[in-house]
Coordinates of C-alpha atoms (C1' of nucleotides) in Angstrom, one line a residue:
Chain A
X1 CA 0.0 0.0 0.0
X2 CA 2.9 2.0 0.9
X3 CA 4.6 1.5 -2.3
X4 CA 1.4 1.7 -4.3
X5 CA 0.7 5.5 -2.5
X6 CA 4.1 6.3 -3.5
X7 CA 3.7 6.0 -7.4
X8 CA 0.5 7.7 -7.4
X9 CA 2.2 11.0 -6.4
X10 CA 5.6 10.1 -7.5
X11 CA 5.6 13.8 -9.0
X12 CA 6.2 15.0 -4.7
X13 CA 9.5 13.9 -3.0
X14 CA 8.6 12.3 0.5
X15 CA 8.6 14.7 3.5
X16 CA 11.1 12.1 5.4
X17 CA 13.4 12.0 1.9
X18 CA 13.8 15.7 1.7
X19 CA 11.4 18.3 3.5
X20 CA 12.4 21.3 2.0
X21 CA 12.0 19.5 -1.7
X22 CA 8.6 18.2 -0.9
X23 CA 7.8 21.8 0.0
X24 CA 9.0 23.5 -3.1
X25 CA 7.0 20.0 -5.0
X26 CA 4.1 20.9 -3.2
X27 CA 3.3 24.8 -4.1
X28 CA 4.7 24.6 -7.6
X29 CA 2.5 21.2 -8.2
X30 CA -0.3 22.6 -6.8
X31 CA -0.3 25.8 -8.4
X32 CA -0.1 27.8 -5.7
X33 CA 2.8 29.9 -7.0
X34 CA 5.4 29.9 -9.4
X35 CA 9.1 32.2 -9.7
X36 CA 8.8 35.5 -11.3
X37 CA 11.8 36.5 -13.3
X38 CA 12.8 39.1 -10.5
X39 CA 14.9 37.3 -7.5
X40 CA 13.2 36.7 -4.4
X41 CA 9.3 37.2 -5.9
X42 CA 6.8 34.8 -6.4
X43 CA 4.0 34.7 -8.6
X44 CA 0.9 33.5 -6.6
X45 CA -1.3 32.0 -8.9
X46 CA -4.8 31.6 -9.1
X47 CA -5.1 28.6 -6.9
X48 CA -2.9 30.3 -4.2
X49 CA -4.2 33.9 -4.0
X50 CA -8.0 32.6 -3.6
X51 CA -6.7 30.6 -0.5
X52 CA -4.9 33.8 0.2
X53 CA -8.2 35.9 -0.3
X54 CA -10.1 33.6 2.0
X55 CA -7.6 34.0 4.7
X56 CA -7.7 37.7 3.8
X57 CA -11.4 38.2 4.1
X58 CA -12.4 36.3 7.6
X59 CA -9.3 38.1 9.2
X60 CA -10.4 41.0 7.6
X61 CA -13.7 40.4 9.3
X62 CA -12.6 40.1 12.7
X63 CA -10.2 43.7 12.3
X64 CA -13.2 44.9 11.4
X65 CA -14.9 43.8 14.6
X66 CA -12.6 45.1 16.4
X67 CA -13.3 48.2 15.5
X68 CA -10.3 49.4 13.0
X69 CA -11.2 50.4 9.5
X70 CA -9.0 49.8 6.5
X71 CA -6.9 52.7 4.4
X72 CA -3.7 52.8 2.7
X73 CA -0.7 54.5 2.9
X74 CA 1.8 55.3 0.2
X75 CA 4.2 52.4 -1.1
X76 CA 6.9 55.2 -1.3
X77 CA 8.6 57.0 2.0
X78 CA 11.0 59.8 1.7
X79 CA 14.1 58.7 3.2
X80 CA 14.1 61.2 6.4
X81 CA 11.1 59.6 7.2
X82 CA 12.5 56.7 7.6
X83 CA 15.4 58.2 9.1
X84 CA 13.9 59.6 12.5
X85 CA 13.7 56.5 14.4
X86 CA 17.1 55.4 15.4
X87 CA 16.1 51.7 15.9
X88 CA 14.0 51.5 13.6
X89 CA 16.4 52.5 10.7
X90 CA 18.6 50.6 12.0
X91 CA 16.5 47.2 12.1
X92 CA 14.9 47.9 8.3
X93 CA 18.1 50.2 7.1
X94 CA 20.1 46.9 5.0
X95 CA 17.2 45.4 3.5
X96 CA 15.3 48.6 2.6
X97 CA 15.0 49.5 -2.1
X98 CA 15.6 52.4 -2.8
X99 CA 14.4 54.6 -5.5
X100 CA 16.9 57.4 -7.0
X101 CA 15.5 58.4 -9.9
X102 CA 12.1 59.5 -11.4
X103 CA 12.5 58.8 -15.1
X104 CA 15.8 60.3 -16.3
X105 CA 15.5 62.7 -13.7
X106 CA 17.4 62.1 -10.0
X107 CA 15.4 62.7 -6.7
X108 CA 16.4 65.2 -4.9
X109 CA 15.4 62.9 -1.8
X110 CA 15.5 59.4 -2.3
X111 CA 12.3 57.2 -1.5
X112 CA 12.5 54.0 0.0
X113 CA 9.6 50.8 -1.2
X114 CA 8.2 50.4 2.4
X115 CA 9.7 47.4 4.5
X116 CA 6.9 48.2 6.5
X117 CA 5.0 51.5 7.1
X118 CA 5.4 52.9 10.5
X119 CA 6.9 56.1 9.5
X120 CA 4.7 57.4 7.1
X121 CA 1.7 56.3 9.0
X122 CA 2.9 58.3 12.0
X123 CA 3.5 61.5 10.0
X124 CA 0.0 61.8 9.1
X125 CA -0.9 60.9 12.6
X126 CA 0.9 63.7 13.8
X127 CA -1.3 65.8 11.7
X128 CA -4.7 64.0 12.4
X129 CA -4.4 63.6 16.1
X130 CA -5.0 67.1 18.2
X131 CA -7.5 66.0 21.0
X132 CA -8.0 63.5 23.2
X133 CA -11.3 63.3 21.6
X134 CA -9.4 62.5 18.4
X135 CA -8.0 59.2 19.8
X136 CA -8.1 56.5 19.6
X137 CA -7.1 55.9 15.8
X138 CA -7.9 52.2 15.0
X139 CA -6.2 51.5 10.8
X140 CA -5.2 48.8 9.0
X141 CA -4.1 48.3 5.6
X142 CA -4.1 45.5 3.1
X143 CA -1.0 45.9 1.1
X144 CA 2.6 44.6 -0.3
X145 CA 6.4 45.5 1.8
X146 CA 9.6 45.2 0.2
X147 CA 12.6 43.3 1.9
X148 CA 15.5 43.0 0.6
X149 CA 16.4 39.5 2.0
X150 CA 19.7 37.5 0.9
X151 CA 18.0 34.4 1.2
X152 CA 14.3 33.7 0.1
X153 CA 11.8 31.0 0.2
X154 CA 8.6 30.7 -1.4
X155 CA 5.8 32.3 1.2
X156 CA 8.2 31.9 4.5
X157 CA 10.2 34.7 3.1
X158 CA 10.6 36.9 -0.1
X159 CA 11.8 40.5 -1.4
X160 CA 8.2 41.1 -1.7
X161 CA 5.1 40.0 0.3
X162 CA 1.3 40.5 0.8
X163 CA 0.2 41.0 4.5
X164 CA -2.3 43.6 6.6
X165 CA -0.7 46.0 9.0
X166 CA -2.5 47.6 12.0
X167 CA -1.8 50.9 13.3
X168 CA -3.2 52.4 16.5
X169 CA -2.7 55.6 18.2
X170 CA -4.4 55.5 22.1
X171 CA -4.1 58.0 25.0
X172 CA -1.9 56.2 27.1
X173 CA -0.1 52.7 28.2
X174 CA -3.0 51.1 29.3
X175 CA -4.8 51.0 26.4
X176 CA -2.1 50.7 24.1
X177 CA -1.3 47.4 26.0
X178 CA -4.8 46.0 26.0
X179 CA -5.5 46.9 22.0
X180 CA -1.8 45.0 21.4
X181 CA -3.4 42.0 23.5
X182 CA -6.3 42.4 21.8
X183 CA -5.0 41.8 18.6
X184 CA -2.5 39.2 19.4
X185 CA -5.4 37.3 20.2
X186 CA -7.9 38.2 17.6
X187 CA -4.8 36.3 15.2
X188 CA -4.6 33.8 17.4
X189 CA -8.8 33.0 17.1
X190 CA -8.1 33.2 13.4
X191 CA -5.0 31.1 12.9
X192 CA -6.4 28.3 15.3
X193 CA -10.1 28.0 14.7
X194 CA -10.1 29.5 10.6
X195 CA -6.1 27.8 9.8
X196 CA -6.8 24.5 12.0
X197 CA -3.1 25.5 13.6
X198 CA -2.2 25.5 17.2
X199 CA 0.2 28.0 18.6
X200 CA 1.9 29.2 21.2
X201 CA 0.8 33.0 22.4
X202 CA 3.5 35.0 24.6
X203 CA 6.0 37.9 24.5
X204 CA 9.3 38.4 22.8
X205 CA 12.4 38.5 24.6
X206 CA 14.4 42.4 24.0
X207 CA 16.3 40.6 21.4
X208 CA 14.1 40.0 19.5
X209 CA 11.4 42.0 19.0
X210 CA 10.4 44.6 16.4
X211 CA 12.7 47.6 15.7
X212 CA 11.3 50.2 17.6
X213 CA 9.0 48.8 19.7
X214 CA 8.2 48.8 23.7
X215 CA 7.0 44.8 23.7
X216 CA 6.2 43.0 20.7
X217 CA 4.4 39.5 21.3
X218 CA 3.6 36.4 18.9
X219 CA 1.8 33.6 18.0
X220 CA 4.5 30.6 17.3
X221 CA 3.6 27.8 15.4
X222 CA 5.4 24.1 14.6
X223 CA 5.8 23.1 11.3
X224 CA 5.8 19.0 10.8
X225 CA 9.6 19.3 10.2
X226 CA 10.0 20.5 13.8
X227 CA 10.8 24.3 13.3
X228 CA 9.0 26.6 14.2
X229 CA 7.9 29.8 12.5
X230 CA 6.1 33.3 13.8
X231 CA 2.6 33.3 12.8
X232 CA 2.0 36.8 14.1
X233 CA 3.0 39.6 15.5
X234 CA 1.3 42.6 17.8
X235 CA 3.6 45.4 19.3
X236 CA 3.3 47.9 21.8
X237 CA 5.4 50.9 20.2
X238 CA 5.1 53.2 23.5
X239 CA 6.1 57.0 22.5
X240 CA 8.6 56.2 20.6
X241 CA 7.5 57.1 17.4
X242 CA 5.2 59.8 18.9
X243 CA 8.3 61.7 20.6
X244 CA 10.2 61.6 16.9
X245 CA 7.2 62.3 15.0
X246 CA 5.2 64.5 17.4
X247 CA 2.0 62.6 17.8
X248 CA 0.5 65.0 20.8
X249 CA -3.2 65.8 21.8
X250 CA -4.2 67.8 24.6
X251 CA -5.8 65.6 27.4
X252 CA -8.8 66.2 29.5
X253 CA -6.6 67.8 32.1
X254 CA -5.3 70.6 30.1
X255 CA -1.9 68.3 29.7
X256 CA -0.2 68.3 26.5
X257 CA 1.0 64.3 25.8
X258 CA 2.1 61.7 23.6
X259 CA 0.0 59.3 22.2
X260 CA 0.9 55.5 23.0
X261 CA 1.0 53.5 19.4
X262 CA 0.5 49.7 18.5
X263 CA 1.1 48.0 15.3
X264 CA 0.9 44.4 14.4
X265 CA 0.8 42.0 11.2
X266 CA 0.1 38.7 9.3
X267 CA 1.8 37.7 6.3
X268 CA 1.2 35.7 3.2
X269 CA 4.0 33.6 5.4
X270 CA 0.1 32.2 7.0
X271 CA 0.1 30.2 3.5
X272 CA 3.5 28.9 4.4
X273 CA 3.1 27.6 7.4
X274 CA -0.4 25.8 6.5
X275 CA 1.0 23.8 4.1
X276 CA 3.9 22.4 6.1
X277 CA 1.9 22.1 9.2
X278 CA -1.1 20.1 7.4
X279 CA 0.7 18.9 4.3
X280 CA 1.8 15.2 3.5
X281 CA 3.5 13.3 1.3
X282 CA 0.5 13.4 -1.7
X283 CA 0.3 17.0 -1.3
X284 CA -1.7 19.8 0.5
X285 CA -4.1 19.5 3.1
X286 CA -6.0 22.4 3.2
X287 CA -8.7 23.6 6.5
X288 CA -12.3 23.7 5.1
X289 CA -12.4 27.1 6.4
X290 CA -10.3 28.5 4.0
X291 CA -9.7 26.1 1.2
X292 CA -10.8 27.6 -2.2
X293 CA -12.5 24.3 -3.3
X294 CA -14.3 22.4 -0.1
X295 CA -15.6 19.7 -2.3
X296 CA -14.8 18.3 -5.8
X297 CA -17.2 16.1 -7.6
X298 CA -15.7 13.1 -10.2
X299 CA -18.3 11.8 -11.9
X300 CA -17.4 8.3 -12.8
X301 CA -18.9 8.3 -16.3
X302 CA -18.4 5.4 -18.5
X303 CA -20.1 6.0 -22.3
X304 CA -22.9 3.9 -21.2
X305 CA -24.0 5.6 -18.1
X306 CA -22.1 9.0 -19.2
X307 CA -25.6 11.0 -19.2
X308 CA -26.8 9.8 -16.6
X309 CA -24.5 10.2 -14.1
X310 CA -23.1 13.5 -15.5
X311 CA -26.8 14.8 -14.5
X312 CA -27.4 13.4 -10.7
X313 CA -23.5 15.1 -10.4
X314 CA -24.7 18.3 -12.1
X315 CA -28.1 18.0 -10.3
X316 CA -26.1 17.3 -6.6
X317 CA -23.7 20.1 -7.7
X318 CA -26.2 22.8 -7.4
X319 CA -27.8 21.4 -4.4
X320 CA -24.3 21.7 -2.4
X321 CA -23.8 25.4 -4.4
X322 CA -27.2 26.0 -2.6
X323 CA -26.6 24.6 0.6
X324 CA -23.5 27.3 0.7
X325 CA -20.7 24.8 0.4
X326 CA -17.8 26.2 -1.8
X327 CA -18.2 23.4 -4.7
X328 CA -16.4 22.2 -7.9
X329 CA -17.1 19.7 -11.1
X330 CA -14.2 18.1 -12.9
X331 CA -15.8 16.1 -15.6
X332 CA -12.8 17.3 -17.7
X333 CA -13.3 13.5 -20.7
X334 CA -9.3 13.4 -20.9
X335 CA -8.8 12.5 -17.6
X336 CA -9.2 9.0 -15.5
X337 CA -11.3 9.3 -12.2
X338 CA -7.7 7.9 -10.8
X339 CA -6.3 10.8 -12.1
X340 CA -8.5 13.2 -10.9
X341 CA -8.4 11.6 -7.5
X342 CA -4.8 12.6 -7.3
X343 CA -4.7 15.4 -8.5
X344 CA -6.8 17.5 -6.4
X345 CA -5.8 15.4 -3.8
X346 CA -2.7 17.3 -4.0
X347 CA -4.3 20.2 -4.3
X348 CA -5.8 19.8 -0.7
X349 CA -9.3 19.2 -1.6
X350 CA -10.6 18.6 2.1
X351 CA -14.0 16.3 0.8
X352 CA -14.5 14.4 -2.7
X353 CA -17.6 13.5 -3.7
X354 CA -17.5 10.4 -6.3
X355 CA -20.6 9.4 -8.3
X356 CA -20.7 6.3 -10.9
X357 CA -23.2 4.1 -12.1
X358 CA -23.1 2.1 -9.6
X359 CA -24.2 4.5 -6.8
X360 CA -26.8 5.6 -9.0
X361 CA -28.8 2.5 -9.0
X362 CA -28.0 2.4 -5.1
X363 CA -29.1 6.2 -4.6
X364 CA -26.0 6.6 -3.2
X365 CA -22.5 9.0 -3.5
X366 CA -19.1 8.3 -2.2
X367 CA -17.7 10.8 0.0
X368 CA -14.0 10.7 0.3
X369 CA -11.8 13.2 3.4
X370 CA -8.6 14.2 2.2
X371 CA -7.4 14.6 6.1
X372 CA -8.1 11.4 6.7
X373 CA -8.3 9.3 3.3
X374 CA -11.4 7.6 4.8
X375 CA -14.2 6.4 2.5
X376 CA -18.1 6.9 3.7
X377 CA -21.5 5.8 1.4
X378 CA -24.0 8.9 1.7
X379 CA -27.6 8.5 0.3
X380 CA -28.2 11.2 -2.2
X381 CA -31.1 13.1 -0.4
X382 CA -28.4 13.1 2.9
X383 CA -25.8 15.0 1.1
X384 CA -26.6 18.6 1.4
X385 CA -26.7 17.9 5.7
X386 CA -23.5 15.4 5.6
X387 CA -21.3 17.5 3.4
X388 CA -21.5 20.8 5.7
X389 CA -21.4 18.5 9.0
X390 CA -18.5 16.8 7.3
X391 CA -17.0 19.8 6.3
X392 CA -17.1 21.0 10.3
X393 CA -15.8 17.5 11.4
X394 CA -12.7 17.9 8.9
X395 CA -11.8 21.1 9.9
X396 CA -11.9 20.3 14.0
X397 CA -10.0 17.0 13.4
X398 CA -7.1 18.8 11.6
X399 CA -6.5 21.4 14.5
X400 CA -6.9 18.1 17.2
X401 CA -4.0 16.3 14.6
X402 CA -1.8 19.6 14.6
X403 CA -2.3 20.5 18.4
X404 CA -1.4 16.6 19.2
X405 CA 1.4 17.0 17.3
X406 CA 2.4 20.0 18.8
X407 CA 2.4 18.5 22.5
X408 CA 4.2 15.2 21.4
X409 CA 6.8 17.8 20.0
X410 CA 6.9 20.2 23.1
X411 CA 9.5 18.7 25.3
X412 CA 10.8 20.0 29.1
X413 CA 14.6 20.3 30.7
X414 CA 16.1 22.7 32.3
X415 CA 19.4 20.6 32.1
X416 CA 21.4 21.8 29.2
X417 CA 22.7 19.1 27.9
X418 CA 19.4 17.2 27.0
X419 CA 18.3 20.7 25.7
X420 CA 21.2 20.2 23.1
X421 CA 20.3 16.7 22.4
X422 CA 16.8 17.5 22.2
X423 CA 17.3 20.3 19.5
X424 CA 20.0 18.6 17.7
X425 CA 17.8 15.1 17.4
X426 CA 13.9 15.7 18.1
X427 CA 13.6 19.1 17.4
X428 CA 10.4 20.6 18.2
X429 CA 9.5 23.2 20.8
X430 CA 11.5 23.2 24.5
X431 CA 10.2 24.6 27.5
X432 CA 13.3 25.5 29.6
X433 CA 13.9 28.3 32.3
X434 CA 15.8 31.1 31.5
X435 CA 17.4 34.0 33.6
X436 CA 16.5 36.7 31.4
X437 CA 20.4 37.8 30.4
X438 CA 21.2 38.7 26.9
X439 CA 24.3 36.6 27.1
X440 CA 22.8 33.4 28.1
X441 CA 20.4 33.6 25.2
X442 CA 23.0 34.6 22.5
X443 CA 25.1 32.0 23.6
X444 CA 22.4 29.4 22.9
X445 CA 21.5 30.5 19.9
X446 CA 24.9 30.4 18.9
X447 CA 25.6 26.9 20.4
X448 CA 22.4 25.3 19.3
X449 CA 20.6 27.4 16.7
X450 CA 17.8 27.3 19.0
X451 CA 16.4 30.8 19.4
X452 CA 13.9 31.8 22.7
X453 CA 10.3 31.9 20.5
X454 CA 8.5 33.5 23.2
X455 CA 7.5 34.3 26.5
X456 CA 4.8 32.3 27.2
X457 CA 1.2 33.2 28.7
X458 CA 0.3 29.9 29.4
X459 CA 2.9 29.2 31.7
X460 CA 3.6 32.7 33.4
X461 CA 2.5 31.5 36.4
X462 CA 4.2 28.6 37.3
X463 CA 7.5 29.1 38.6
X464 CA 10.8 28.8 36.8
X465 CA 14.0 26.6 37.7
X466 CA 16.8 27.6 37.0
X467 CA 18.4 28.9 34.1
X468 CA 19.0 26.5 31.5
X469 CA 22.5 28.0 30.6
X470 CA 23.6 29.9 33.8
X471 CA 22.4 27.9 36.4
X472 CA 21.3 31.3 38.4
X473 CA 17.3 31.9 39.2
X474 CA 15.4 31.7 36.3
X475 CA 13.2 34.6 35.5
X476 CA 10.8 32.7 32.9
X477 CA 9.6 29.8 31.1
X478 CA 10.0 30.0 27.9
X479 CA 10.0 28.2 24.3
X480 CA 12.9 27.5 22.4
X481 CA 12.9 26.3 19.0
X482 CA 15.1 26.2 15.7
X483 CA 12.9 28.2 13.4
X484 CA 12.3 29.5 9.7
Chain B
rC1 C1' 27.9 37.2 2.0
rG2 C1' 30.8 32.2 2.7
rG3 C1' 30.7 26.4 1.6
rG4 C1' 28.4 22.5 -1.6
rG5 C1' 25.4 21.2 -5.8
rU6 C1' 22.6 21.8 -10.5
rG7 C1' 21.6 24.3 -15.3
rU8 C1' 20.1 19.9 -22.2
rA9 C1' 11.9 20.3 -25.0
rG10 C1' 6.6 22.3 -20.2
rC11 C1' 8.6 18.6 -16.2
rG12 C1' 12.2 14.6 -14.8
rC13 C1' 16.7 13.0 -16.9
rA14 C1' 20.8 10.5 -20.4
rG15 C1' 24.6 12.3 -23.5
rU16 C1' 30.1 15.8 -21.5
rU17 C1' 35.3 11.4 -19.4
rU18 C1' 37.4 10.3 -25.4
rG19 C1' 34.6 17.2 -29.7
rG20 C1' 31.6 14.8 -35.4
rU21 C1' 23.5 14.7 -37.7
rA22 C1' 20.6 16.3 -29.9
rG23 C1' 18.0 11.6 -27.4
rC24 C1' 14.6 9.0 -23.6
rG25 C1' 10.2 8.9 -20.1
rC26 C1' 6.1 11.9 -18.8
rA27 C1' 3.3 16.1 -20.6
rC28 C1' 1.3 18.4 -25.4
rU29 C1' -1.6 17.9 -30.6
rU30 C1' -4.8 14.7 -33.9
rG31 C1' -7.7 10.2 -34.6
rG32 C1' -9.7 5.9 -32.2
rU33 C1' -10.8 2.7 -28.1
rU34 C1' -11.5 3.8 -22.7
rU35 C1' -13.5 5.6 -17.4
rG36 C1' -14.7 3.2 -9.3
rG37 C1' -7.0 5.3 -7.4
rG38 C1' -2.4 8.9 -12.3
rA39 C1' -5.9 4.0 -19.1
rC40 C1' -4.3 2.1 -24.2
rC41 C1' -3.0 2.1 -29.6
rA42 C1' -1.4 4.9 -33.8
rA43 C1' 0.4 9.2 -36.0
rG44 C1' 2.6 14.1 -34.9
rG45 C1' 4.7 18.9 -32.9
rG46 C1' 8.3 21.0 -29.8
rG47 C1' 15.2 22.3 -27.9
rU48 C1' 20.2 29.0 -30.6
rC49 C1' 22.0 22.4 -24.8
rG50 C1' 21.5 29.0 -18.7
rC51 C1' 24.2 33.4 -21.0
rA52 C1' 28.8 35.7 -23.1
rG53 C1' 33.4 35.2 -25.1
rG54 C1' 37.5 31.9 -26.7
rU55 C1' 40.1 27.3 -28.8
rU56 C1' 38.8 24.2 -33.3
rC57 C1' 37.4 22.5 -40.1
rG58 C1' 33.7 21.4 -36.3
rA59 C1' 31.7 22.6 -29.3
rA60 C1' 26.0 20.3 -25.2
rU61 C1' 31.1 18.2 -24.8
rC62 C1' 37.5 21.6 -24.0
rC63 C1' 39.0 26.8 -21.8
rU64 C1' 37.7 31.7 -19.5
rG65 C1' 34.0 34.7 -17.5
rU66 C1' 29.1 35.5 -16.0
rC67 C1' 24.0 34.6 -14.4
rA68 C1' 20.1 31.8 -12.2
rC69 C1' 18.2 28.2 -9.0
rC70 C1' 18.6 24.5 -5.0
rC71 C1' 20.9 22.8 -0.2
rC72 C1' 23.8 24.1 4.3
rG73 C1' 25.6 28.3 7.5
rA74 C1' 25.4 34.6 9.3
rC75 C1' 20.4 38.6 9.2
rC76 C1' 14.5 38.7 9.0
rA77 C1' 7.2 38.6 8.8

RNA sequence: CGGGGUGUAGCGCAGUUUGGUAGCGCACUUGGUUUGGGACCAAGGGGUCGCAGGUUCGAAUCCUGUCACCCCGACCA
């Protein structure tokens, strides 16, 4: 069976042969993207960008719920912009594009392509926000940033990516804090009930959170490979930006002050990590939730029964359209039903819905989960309830798969030497105690390649041992992972 | 940016050692037979061998340079 599963996608290398070939096997095959002639950029095709437009639109929901309205900014910011925040430059200063000239003609002021859009947002706040009555300012924008990374990877990293960015302005730290919470949360709703992925929600250590920022927190995920990769990020930006820009109101009490600004972000990266956390070795698994197609019909149509069948599928098609279920026919004549089933097997189809002759004289469909390749008979006038409940069942069963394997890949030491082993051999998340030093992380990192994920929630009130590098008191638990 | 690898038809590869008419499988086109896990027969179409120089009567093959991609390391959503 093995062996016989093997040929039928023998166009995707095995996860445990080469994981970052199956990877590449799986968007290219399944059209979710292909190299653009420009280094670093993808092309996401059709397939991809409707996943990517699902994601888009129920995130897009919940902002929206939240209160924040949608804008946009400017793809171009004038380089003293950019320039006012010390860390900031200095965090997005090497992998910034420049442009120098307009036409023939050279700028007197170069403009950099936005790594990310802080500045520019903050110079209009600076104009928009007078009055305490003026804030808060709740924005987001849909739009593309520019990196200029050395190294790229389809979706986990490239010169140029889609993703939404929030930007809030509030009166002071309090409610700076709780809109930053707010939204880490709101992404983590989204990426574990609408993604099927589990993650882990917590705070940044200094080193590595955004440039500029007060506290960033994330949500981590773990991909099947054992790495780990941010999901999400939320940031509590403090004054900094307001003192450089000058975002002031006047308060209630006569006081002139600065406003306390969030900002946070998902990435196209989202598509990344659901492939290699639901993905096996025939392709992509997609979440019901999100998947472009929920349910593919092959008709079985031999010449004889051809009409026939081709009109109970056409007839059950339009019943599932109705019933609200996202719905598609392949009775493409060049291709084998065995073909078909492959095919958008790979392409993460989470239900197929197979009809021959022989189910028609039984009043019957065959109903086939991509999650878990099991088989069911569904009477005809049952479809339109099974297929939704289905639908739900497929969806829940893939975040219970991911969050199992999640905990069967979180492991516990504070003894350094089966931390090492652990992260060398097993991979997957540790929970170790750590002091809080600069040092002691650095020197891990360096050692092991393991770098601290986050601080936490879950565990920030049980009580540390001690630190996993030092020996001294630990400060906090924390999660250490390799990571993308 | 360092170390390793690969560039030959849309995809996967052989041919390069020893220079001599550019091949195979899949895919594609046409016709026919097929249809419950990647069907079969027949006939076709498609390549300035990554690019640029050089050596030679003659270069996919030898030499020099260059570019792209992949993998592994330093920076990042």
């Amino acid at each position: 069976m093995a062996k016989q599963e093997k040929e039928f996608v023998k166009e995707i290398t095995p996860q445990s042969e080469d994981y970052s070939q199956w990877y590449l096997d799986v968007i290219l095959k399944a059209q979710l993207m292909d190299y653009a002639p420009v280094k670093g950029c993808m092309v996401i095709r059709p397939y991809g960008y409707t996943l990517w437009e699902n994601m888009q639109q129920r995130l897009d929901k919940r902002i929206k719920e939240t209160g924040h309205l949608n804008a946009y900014f400017p793809l171009f910011i004038p380089e003293s912009l950019l320039q006012k925040e010390a860390d900031h430059v200095e965090g997005f200063a090497p992998e910034v594009a420049w442009v120098t000239h307009g036409g023939n003609e050279k700028l007197t002021e170069r403009l950099v392509v936005r790594p990310t859009s802080e500045t520019i947002i903050c110079e209009m706040y600076s104009r928009w926000i007078q009055s305490y009555r003026d804030l808060p300012v709740l924005i987001n924008q849909w739009c593309n940033v520019v990196r200029w990374e050395k190294t790229t990877r389809p979706f986990l990293r490239t010169s140029e990516f889609l993703w939404q960015e929030g930007h809030t302005a509030h009166r002071n730290e309090e409610e700076a804090e709780e809109e930053t919470l707010k939204m880490l949360e709101v992404y983590r709703d989204f990426v574990e009930n609408d993604l099927a992925i589990p993650v882990i929600a917590g705070r940044k250590t200094e080193k590595e959170k955004f440039a500029g920022a007060l506290r960033t927190y994330s949500i981590e995920a773990l991909m099947s490979d054992g790495k780990a990769l941010q999901a999400g990020t939320s940031h509590n930006l403090g004054e900094h930006f307001a003192r450089v820009f000058d975002i002031t109101y006047l308060d209630k009490d006569g006081e002139l002050k600065y406003v306390w600004q969030t900002s946070w972000g998902v990435s196209t990266r989202l598509i990344g990590a659901l492939i290699m956390v639901h993905g096996d070795d025939r392709g992509l698994v997609l979440p019901p939730l999100v998947a472009p197609t929920q349910v593919i019909i092959v008709p079985i149509a031999p010449k004889k029964a051809q009409a026939e069948v081709l009109a109970k599928a056409q007839e059950l098609y339009n019943e599932l359209k109705e019933a609200g279920v996202r719905v598609e026919m392949d009775d493409r004549e060049e291709y084998s039903p065995g073909w078909k089933f492959n095919e958008w097997e790979m392409k993460g189809v989470p239900l197929r819905l197979e009809i021959g002759p022989r189910d028609l004289q039984a009043g019957v469909a065959v109903l086939a989960r991509r999650d878990t390749g099991e088989k069911e008979t569904v009477a005809l006038e049952e479809l339109a309830e099974r297929v939704p409940a289905l639908l739900t069942e497929i969806q829940k069963n893939m975040f219970a798969k991911a969050k199992r394997f999640m905990e069967e890949n979180t492991h516990r030491t504070d003894d350094y030497e089966e931390f090492k082993q652990i992260v060398a051999e097993k991979r997957g998340f540790v929970i170790s105690s750590w002091c809080g030093s600069d040092a002691c992380e650095q020197a891990i990192k360096e050692e092991t390649k393991a770098t601290i994920r986050n601080i936490p929630f879950h565990l920030q009130d049980e009580k540390p041992g001690n630190c996993l590098y030092c020996g001294k008191d630990g400060k906090h638990l924390v999660y250490f992972a390799r990571s993308y």
